[in-house]
PDB file of C-alpha atoms in Angstrom:
ATOM      1  CA  MET J  58      85.624 -15.951 -55.112  1.00 46.00           C
ATOM      2  CA  PRO J  59      85.748 -15.813 -51.369  1.00 50.00           C
ATOM      3  CA  SER J  60      88.889 -14.740 -49.380  1.00 51.00           C
ATOM      4  CA  SER J  61      90.961 -17.470 -47.606  1.00 46.00           C
ATOM      5  CA  ARG J  62      89.703 -16.114 -44.193  1.00 46.00           C
ATOM      6  CA  ARG J  63      85.933 -15.946 -45.316  1.00 48.00           C
ATOM      7  CA  ALA J  64      86.159 -19.467 -46.921  1.00 46.00           C
ATOM      8  CA  ALA J  65      87.451 -20.752 -43.564  1.00 44.00           C
ATOM      9  CA  THR J  66      84.562 -19.468 -41.649  1.00 48.00           C
ATOM     10  CA  LEU J  67      81.894 -21.106 -43.881  1.00 46.00           C
ATOM     11  CA  PRO J  68      82.277 -24.730 -42.434  1.00 49.00           C
ATOM     12  CA  SER J  69      82.400 -23.437 -38.840  1.00 64.00           C
ATOM     13  CA  ARG J  70      79.135 -21.410 -39.477  1.00 65.00           C
ATOM     14  CA  ALA J  71      77.657 -24.354 -41.128  1.00 67.00           C
ATOM     15  CA  ALA J  72      78.629 -26.548 -38.263  1.00 79.00           C
ATOM     16  CA  GLU J  73      77.067 -23.991 -35.864  1.00 79.00           C
ATOM     17  CA  LEU J  74      73.673 -24.249 -37.634  1.00 80.00           C
ATOM     18  CA  SER J  75      74.092 -28.129 -37.644  1.00 86.00           C
ATOM     19  CA  GLU J  76      74.935 -28.062 -33.845  1.00 91.00           C
ATOM     20  CA  ALA J  77      71.782 -25.866 -33.172  1.00 90.00           C
ATOM     21  CA  HIS J  78      69.577 -28.454 -34.986  1.00 89.00           C
ATOM     22  CA  ALA J  79      71.198 -31.347 -33.006  1.00 93.00           C
ATOM     23  CA  ALA J  80      70.467 -29.377 -29.721  1.00 94.00           C
ATOM     24  CA  TRP J  81      66.872 -28.890 -30.951  1.00 93.00           C
ATOM     25  CA  ASP J  82      66.368 -32.705 -31.642  1.00 93.00           C
ATOM     26  CA  GLY J  83      67.801 -33.446 -28.011  1.00 94.00           C
ATOM     27  CA  GLY J  84      65.368 -30.800 -26.547  1.00 95.00           C
ATOM     28  CA  GLU J  85      68.128 -28.579 -25.451  1.00 95.00           C
ATOM     29  CA  TYR J  86      66.096 -25.389 -26.257  1.00 95.00           C
ATOM     30  CA  GLY J  87      68.266 -23.053 -24.071  1.00 95.00           C
ATOM     31  CA  ARG J  88      71.391 -24.028 -26.036  1.00 94.00           C
ATOM     32  CA  VAL J  89      69.667 -23.481 -29.440  1.00 94.00           C
ATOM     33  CA  VAL J  90      68.824 -19.954 -28.324  1.00 93.00           C
ATOM     34  CA  LYS J  91      72.426 -19.492 -27.054  1.00 89.00           C
ATOM     35  CA  LEU J  92      73.978 -20.649 -30.182  1.00 87.00           C
ATOM     36  CA  ARG J  93      71.653 -18.712 -32.602  1.00 78.00           C
ATOM     37  CA  ALA J  94      72.101 -15.322 -30.607  1.00 67.00           C
ATOM     38  CA  ALA J  95      75.847 -15.642 -31.003  1.00 63.00           C
ATOM     39  CA  ALA J  96      75.879 -17.117 -34.707  1.00 65.00           C
ATOM     40  CA  LYS J  97      76.265 -15.344 -37.972  1.00 73.00           C
ATOM     41  CA  SER J  98      75.932 -16.676 -41.560  1.00 80.00           C
ATOM     42  CA  ASP J  99      77.098 -15.436 -45.115  1.00 82.00           C
ATOM     43  CA  ARG J 100      74.048 -17.344 -46.566  1.00 88.00           C
ATOM     44  CA  ARG J 101      70.705 -15.641 -46.706  1.00 92.00           C
ATOM     45  CA  GLU J 102      68.785 -19.010 -46.613  1.00 92.00           C
ATOM     46  CA  ASP J 103      70.945 -19.997 -43.501  1.00 90.00           C
ATOM     47  CA  ARG J 104      69.866 -16.746 -41.573  1.00 91.00           C
ATOM     48  CA  VAL J 105      66.375 -17.408 -42.224  1.00 93.00           C
ATOM     49  CA  ALA J 106      66.553 -20.980 -41.250  1.00 92.00           C
ATOM     50  CA  ALA J 107      68.353 -19.891 -38.053  1.00 91.00           C
ATOM     51  CA  ALA J 108      65.905 -17.304 -37.128  1.00 94.00           C
ATOM     52  CA  VAL J 109      62.977 -19.937 -37.460  1.00 95.00           C
ATOM     53  CA  LEU J 110      64.779 -22.325 -35.474  1.00 95.00           C
ATOM     54  CA  HIS J 111      65.601 -19.581 -32.811  1.00 95.00           C
ATOM     55  CA  ALA J 112      61.889 -18.762 -32.842  1.00 97.00           C
ATOM     56  CA  ARG J 113      60.751 -22.271 -32.397  1.00 96.00           C
ATOM     57  CA  ALA J 114      63.224 -22.740 -29.282  1.00 97.00           C
ATOM     58  CA  LEU J 115      61.752 -19.629 -27.818  1.00 97.00           C
ATOM     59  CA  LEU J 116      58.307 -20.921 -28.107  1.00 97.00           C
ATOM     60  CA  ALA J 117      59.368 -24.171 -26.612  1.00 96.00           C
ATOM     61  CA  LEU J 118      60.817 -22.298 -23.558  1.00 97.00           C
ATOM     62  CA  ASP J 119      57.552 -20.370 -23.271  1.00 97.00           C
ATOM     63  CA  ARG J 120      59.368 -17.151 -24.084  1.00 97.00           C
ATOM     64  CA  GLN J 121      57.025 -16.212 -26.764  1.00 97.00           C
ATOM     65  CA  GLU J 122      57.316 -12.454 -26.182  1.00 97.00           C
ATOM     66  CA  GLN J 123      60.764 -12.657 -27.685  1.00 97.00           C
ATOM     67  CA  VAL J 124      59.747 -14.338 -30.945  1.00 98.00           C
ATOM     68  CA  ALA J 125      58.607 -11.263 -32.868  1.00 97.00           C
ATOM     69  CA  PRO J 126      62.003  -9.346 -32.546  1.00 96.00           C
ATOM     70  CA  VAL J 127      63.786 -12.459 -33.828  1.00 95.00           C
ATOM     71  CA  LEU J 128      61.506 -12.757 -36.784  1.00 96.00           C
ATOM     72  CA  GLN J 129      61.433  -9.081 -37.378  1.00 95.00           C
ATOM     73  CA  ARG J 130      65.253  -9.038 -37.772  1.00 92.00           C
ATOM     74  CA  ALA J 131      64.742 -11.729 -40.520  1.00 93.00           C
ATOM     75  CA  SER J 132      61.983 -10.188 -42.303  1.00 94.00           C
ATOM     76  CA  LYS J 133      63.632  -8.473 -44.956  1.00 93.00           C
ATOM     77  CA  GLU J 134      65.430 -11.555 -46.105  1.00 95.00           C
ATOM     78  CA  VAL J 135      62.304 -13.959 -45.988  1.00 97.00           C
ATOM     79  CA  LYS J 136      61.658 -15.144 -49.748  1.00 96.00           C
ATOM     80  CA  GLY J 137      59.272 -17.321 -51.210  1.00 96.00           C
ATOM     81  CA  ALA J 138      55.973 -18.954 -50.049  1.00 96.00           C
ATOM     82  CA  GLU J 139      57.423 -21.534 -47.618  1.00 97.00           C
ATOM     83  CA  GLU J 140      59.578 -19.154 -45.468  1.00 97.00           C
ATOM     84  CA  THR J 141      56.794 -16.600 -45.529  1.00 97.00           C
ATOM     85  CA  VAL J 142      54.340 -19.432 -44.213  1.00 98.00           C
ATOM     86  CA  LEU J 143      56.747 -20.490 -41.644  1.00 98.00           C
ATOM     87  CA  THR J 144      57.754 -17.115 -40.161  1.00 98.00           C
ATOM     88  CA  GLN J 145      53.969 -16.082 -40.045  1.00 98.00           C
ATOM     89  CA  MET J 146      53.058 -19.282 -38.446  1.00 98.00           C
ATOM     90  CA  LEU J 147      55.595 -18.677 -35.653  1.00 98.00           C
ATOM     91  CA  HIS J 148      54.564 -15.045 -35.191  1.00 98.00           C
ATOM     92  CA  GLY J 149      50.824 -16.065 -34.967  1.00 98.00           C
ATOM     93  CA  ALA J 150      51.672 -18.884 -32.591  1.00 98.00           C
ATOM     94  CA  ALA J 151      53.673 -16.411 -30.258  1.00 98.00           C
ATOM     95  CA  LEU J 152      50.819 -13.964 -30.428  1.00 98.00           C
ATOM     96  CA  THR J 153      48.190 -16.511 -29.173  1.00 98.00           C
ATOM     97  CA  LEU J 154      50.509 -17.954 -26.617  1.00 97.00           C
ATOM     98  CA  SER J 155      50.962 -14.486 -25.179  1.00 97.00           C
ATOM     99  CA  GLY J 156      47.169 -14.201 -24.894  1.00 97.00           C
ATOM    100  CA  ARG J 157      46.533 -12.080 -27.920  1.00 97.00           C
ATOM    101  CA  TYR J 158      44.201 -14.596 -29.342  1.00 97.00           C
ATOM    102  CA  GLU J 159      42.330 -12.325 -31.861  1.00 97.00           C
ATOM    103  CA  GLN J 160      45.479 -10.874 -33.485  1.00 98.00           C
ATOM    104  CA  GLY J 161      47.116 -14.328 -33.404  1.00 98.00           C
ATOM    105  CA  GLU J 162      44.383 -16.394 -34.686  1.00 98.00           C
ATOM    106  CA  ALA J 163      43.647 -13.911 -37.652  1.00 98.00           C
ATOM    107  CA  LEU J 164      47.329 -14.182 -38.717  1.00 98.00           C
ATOM    108  CA  LEU J 165      47.411 -18.038 -38.340  1.00 98.00           C
ATOM    109  CA  ASP J 166      44.106 -18.349 -40.400  1.00 98.00           C
ATOM    110  CA  GLU J 167      45.573 -16.155 -43.072  1.00 98.00           C
ATOM    111  CA  THR J 168      48.654 -18.257 -42.970  1.00 98.00           C
ATOM    112  CA  ALA J 169      46.684 -21.550 -43.168  1.00 98.00           C
ATOM    113  CA  ALA J 170      45.096 -20.358 -46.394  1.00 98.00           C
ATOM    114  CA  LEU J 171      48.357 -19.450 -47.973  1.00 97.00           C
ATOM    115  CA  ALA J 172      49.717 -22.690 -46.982  1.00 98.00           C
ATOM    116  CA  LYS J 173      46.838 -24.449 -48.478  1.00 96.00           C
ATOM    117  CA  ARG J 174      47.708 -22.826 -51.907  1.00 97.00           C
ATOM    118  CA  THR J 175      51.448 -22.929 -51.695  1.00 97.00           C
ATOM    119  CA  SER J 176      52.947 -25.049 -48.761  1.00 97.00           C
ATOM    120  CA  PRO J 177      50.624 -27.901 -47.972  1.00 97.00           C
ATOM    121  CA  GLN J 178      53.313 -29.659 -46.009  1.00 96.00           C
ATOM    122  CA  LEU J 179      53.130 -27.089 -43.391  1.00 97.00           C
ATOM    123  CA  ALA J 180      49.344 -27.346 -42.989  1.00 98.00           C
ATOM    124  CA  ALA J 181      49.252 -29.698 -40.056  1.00 98.00           C
ATOM    125  CA  GLU J 182      51.663 -27.683 -37.989  1.00 98.00           C
ATOM    126  CA  ILE J 183      49.503 -24.540 -38.551  1.00 98.00           C
ATOM    127  CA  ALA J 184      46.497 -26.408 -37.637  1.00 98.00           C
ATOM    128  CA  TYR J 185      48.094 -27.472 -34.291  1.00 98.00           C
ATOM    129  CA  TYR J 186      48.588 -23.748 -33.430  1.00 98.00           C
ATOM    130  CA  ARG J 187      45.325 -22.734 -34.604  1.00 98.00           C
ATOM    131  CA  ALA J 188      43.522 -25.519 -32.384  1.00 98.00           C
ATOM    132  CA  LEU J 189      45.833 -24.974 -29.446  1.00 98.00           C
ATOM    133  CA  SER J 190      44.721 -21.192 -29.390  1.00 98.00           C
ATOM    134  CA  ARG J 191      40.978 -22.307 -29.173  1.00 98.00           C
ATOM    135  CA  TRP J 192      41.879 -25.130 -26.662  1.00 98.00           C
ATOM    136  CA  SER J 193      43.635 -22.455 -24.435  1.00 97.00           C
ATOM    137  CA  SER J 194      40.675 -20.131 -24.552  1.00 96.00           C
ATOM    138  CA  HIS J 195      38.195 -22.900 -23.822  1.00 96.00           C
ATOM    139  CA  ARG J 196      36.482 -23.163 -27.278  1.00 97.00           C
ATOM    140  CA  LEU J 197      36.635 -27.000 -27.420  1.00 97.00           C
ATOM    141  CA  PRO J 198      34.577 -27.604 -30.512  1.00 97.00           C
ATOM    142  CA  GLU J 199      36.264 -25.376 -32.569  1.00 98.00           C
ATOM    143  CA  ALA J 200      39.594 -26.824 -31.540  1.00 98.00           C
ATOM    144  CA  GLU J 201      38.483 -30.121 -32.206  1.00 98.00           C
ATOM    145  CA  GLU J 202      37.063 -29.329 -35.464  1.00 98.00           C
ATOM    146  CA  ILE J 203      40.282 -27.954 -36.637  1.00 98.00           C
ATOM    147  CA  VAL J 204      42.385 -30.917 -35.532  1.00 98.00           C
ATOM    148  CA  GLU J 205      39.897 -33.512 -36.932  1.00 98.00           C
ATOM    149  CA  ALA J 206      40.160 -31.657 -40.438  1.00 98.00           C
ATOM    150  CA  ALA J 207      43.864 -31.706 -40.364  1.00 98.00           C
ATOM    151  CA  LEU J 208      44.575 -35.195 -39.124  1.00 97.00           C
ATOM    152  CA  PRO J 209      43.875 -37.254 -42.361  1.00 97.00           C
ATOM    153  CA  ALA J 210      46.644 -35.413 -44.392  1.00 95.00           C
ATOM    154  CA  SER J 211      49.043 -35.113 -41.284  1.00 97.00           C
ATOM    155  CA  ARG J 212      52.287 -37.147 -40.717  1.00 95.00           C
ATOM    156  CA  ASP J 213      55.163 -37.735 -38.334  1.00 95.00           C
ATOM    157  CA  VAL J 214      55.497 -35.469 -35.336  1.00 96.00           C
ATOM    158  CA  HIS J 215      52.799 -32.971 -36.371  1.00 96.00           C
ATOM    159  CA  ARG J 216      50.290 -35.909 -36.400  1.00 97.00           C
ATOM    160  CA  ALA J 217      51.476 -36.776 -33.017  1.00 97.00           C
ATOM    161  CA  ARG J 218      51.018 -33.225 -31.784  1.00 97.00           C
ATOM    162  CA  LEU J 219      47.442 -33.109 -33.105  1.00 98.00           C
ATOM    163  CA  LEU J 220      46.544 -36.389 -31.473  1.00 98.00           C
ATOM    164  CA  GLN J 221      48.062 -35.191 -28.278  1.00 98.00           C
ATOM    165  CA  LEU J 222      46.030 -32.030 -28.523  1.00 98.00           C
ATOM    166  CA  LEU J 223      42.886 -34.185 -29.081  1.00 98.00           C
ATOM    167  CA  GLY J 224      43.722 -35.783 -25.805  1.00 98.00           C
ATOM    168  CA  TRP J 225      44.116 -32.560 -23.861  1.00 98.00           C
ATOM    169  CA  ILE J 226      40.603 -31.666 -25.550  1.00 98.00           C
ATOM    170  CA  ASP J 227      39.223 -34.904 -24.012  1.00 98.00           C
ATOM    171  CA  VAL J 228      40.768 -34.181 -20.742  1.00 98.00           C
ATOM    172  CA  ARG J 229      39.059 -30.726 -20.555  1.00 97.00           C
ATOM    173  CA  GLY J 230      35.905 -32.340 -21.470  1.00 95.00           C
ATOM    174  CA  GLU J 231      36.354 -35.057 -18.740  1.00 97.00           C
ATOM    175  CA  ASN J 232      36.435 -37.717 -21.196  1.00 97.00           C
ATOM    176  CA  TYR J 233      39.533 -39.522 -19.744  1.00 98.00           C
ATOM    177  CA  SER J 234      39.265 -42.689 -21.490  1.00 98.00           C
ATOM    178  CA  GLY J 235      39.178 -40.905 -24.775  1.00 97.00           C
ATOM    179  CA  ALA J 236      42.040 -38.927 -23.608  1.00 98.00           C
ATOM    180  CA  ALA J 237      44.106 -41.956 -22.799  1.00 97.00           C
ATOM    181  CA  ARG J 238      43.469 -43.548 -26.240  1.00 98.00           C
ATOM    182  CA  GLN J 239      44.683 -40.300 -28.122  1.00 98.00           C
ATOM    183  CA  PHE J 240      47.882 -40.087 -25.761  1.00 98.00           C
ATOM    184  CA  THR J 241      48.657 -43.604 -26.460  1.00 97.00           C
ATOM    185  CA  ALA J 242      48.109 -42.951 -30.340  1.00 97.00           C
ATOM    186  CA  ALA J 243      50.241 -39.918 -30.031  1.00 97.00           C
ATOM    187  CA  LEU J 244      53.146 -41.823 -28.440  1.00 97.00           C
ATOM    188  CA  ASP J 245      52.811 -44.561 -30.995  1.00 96.00           C
ATOM    189  CA  GLU J 246      53.140 -42.012 -33.659  1.00 96.00           C
ATOM    190  CA  LEU J 247      56.211 -40.401 -32.222  1.00 96.00           C
ATOM    191  CA  ASN J 248      57.831 -43.903 -31.794  1.00 95.00           C
ATOM    192  CA  ARG J 249      57.365 -44.292 -35.583  1.00 94.00           C
ATOM    193  CA  ALA J 250      58.307 -40.616 -36.445  1.00 93.00           C
ATOM    194  CA  LYS J 251      61.415 -40.071 -38.732  1.00 90.00           C
ATOM    195  CA  ARG J 252      62.525 -37.272 -36.543  1.00 90.00           C
ATOM    196  CA  PRO J 253      62.418 -36.670 -32.770  1.00 91.00           C
ATOM    197  CA  ASP J 254      60.068 -34.217 -30.898  1.00 93.00           C
ATOM    198  CA  ALA J 255      61.574 -34.016 -27.479  1.00 93.00           C
ATOM    199  CA  GLN J 256      58.964 -31.573 -26.314  1.00 93.00           C
ATOM    200  CA  GLY J 257      55.954 -33.482 -27.390  1.00 92.00           C
ATOM    201  CA  ARG J 258      57.434 -36.661 -25.929  1.00 93.00           C
ATOM    202  CA  ALA J 259      58.087 -35.008 -22.600  1.00 91.00           C
ATOM    203  CA  ARG J 260      54.381 -33.855 -22.428  1.00 90.00           C
ATOM    204  CA  LEU J 261      53.252 -37.575 -23.005  1.00 89.00           C
ATOM    205  CA  LEU J 262      55.610 -39.183 -20.609  1.00 81.00           C
TER     206      LEU J 262
END
């Protein structure tokens, strides 16, 4: 049984994680980083969830070079397929966004194969980062192929991001009318989504 002092800290730590999630939903990514850097938790799963949220916020802030140390600190506590897929995806995304395309894409492709077997609910988000890497390095047919393959099973904010990326593929290919259709579809998807995506919405408006 936990001591009275330790028991008293549990609600406050849970509240800290909840506050960080609320900051994420509101697009306050700097606040997420600040909260997670100072936070502690007694539960393993909360520490892993906090590291994942911290890494997501760093990516949103274009501070991808700081993602690997955050994930490394949590690596020994990661358990199960879903946590493994999440942390590998974020690490791979950080590598590609840092310009380390070959290494990052290899990790993302490996993670996509693992997700297909164990965590299909994460497949669309992994596809987004895989396609984004190809788009960033001007491999538009590859990027479009990945997005098109992922779209049928995608839902919610991840579907919106895939549609938005299709729009940017069209922009780069100078298909501006197609891009407008994809951006409109992405915004419609965000408006129907069960949870917010402040960063995705900001890129569309």
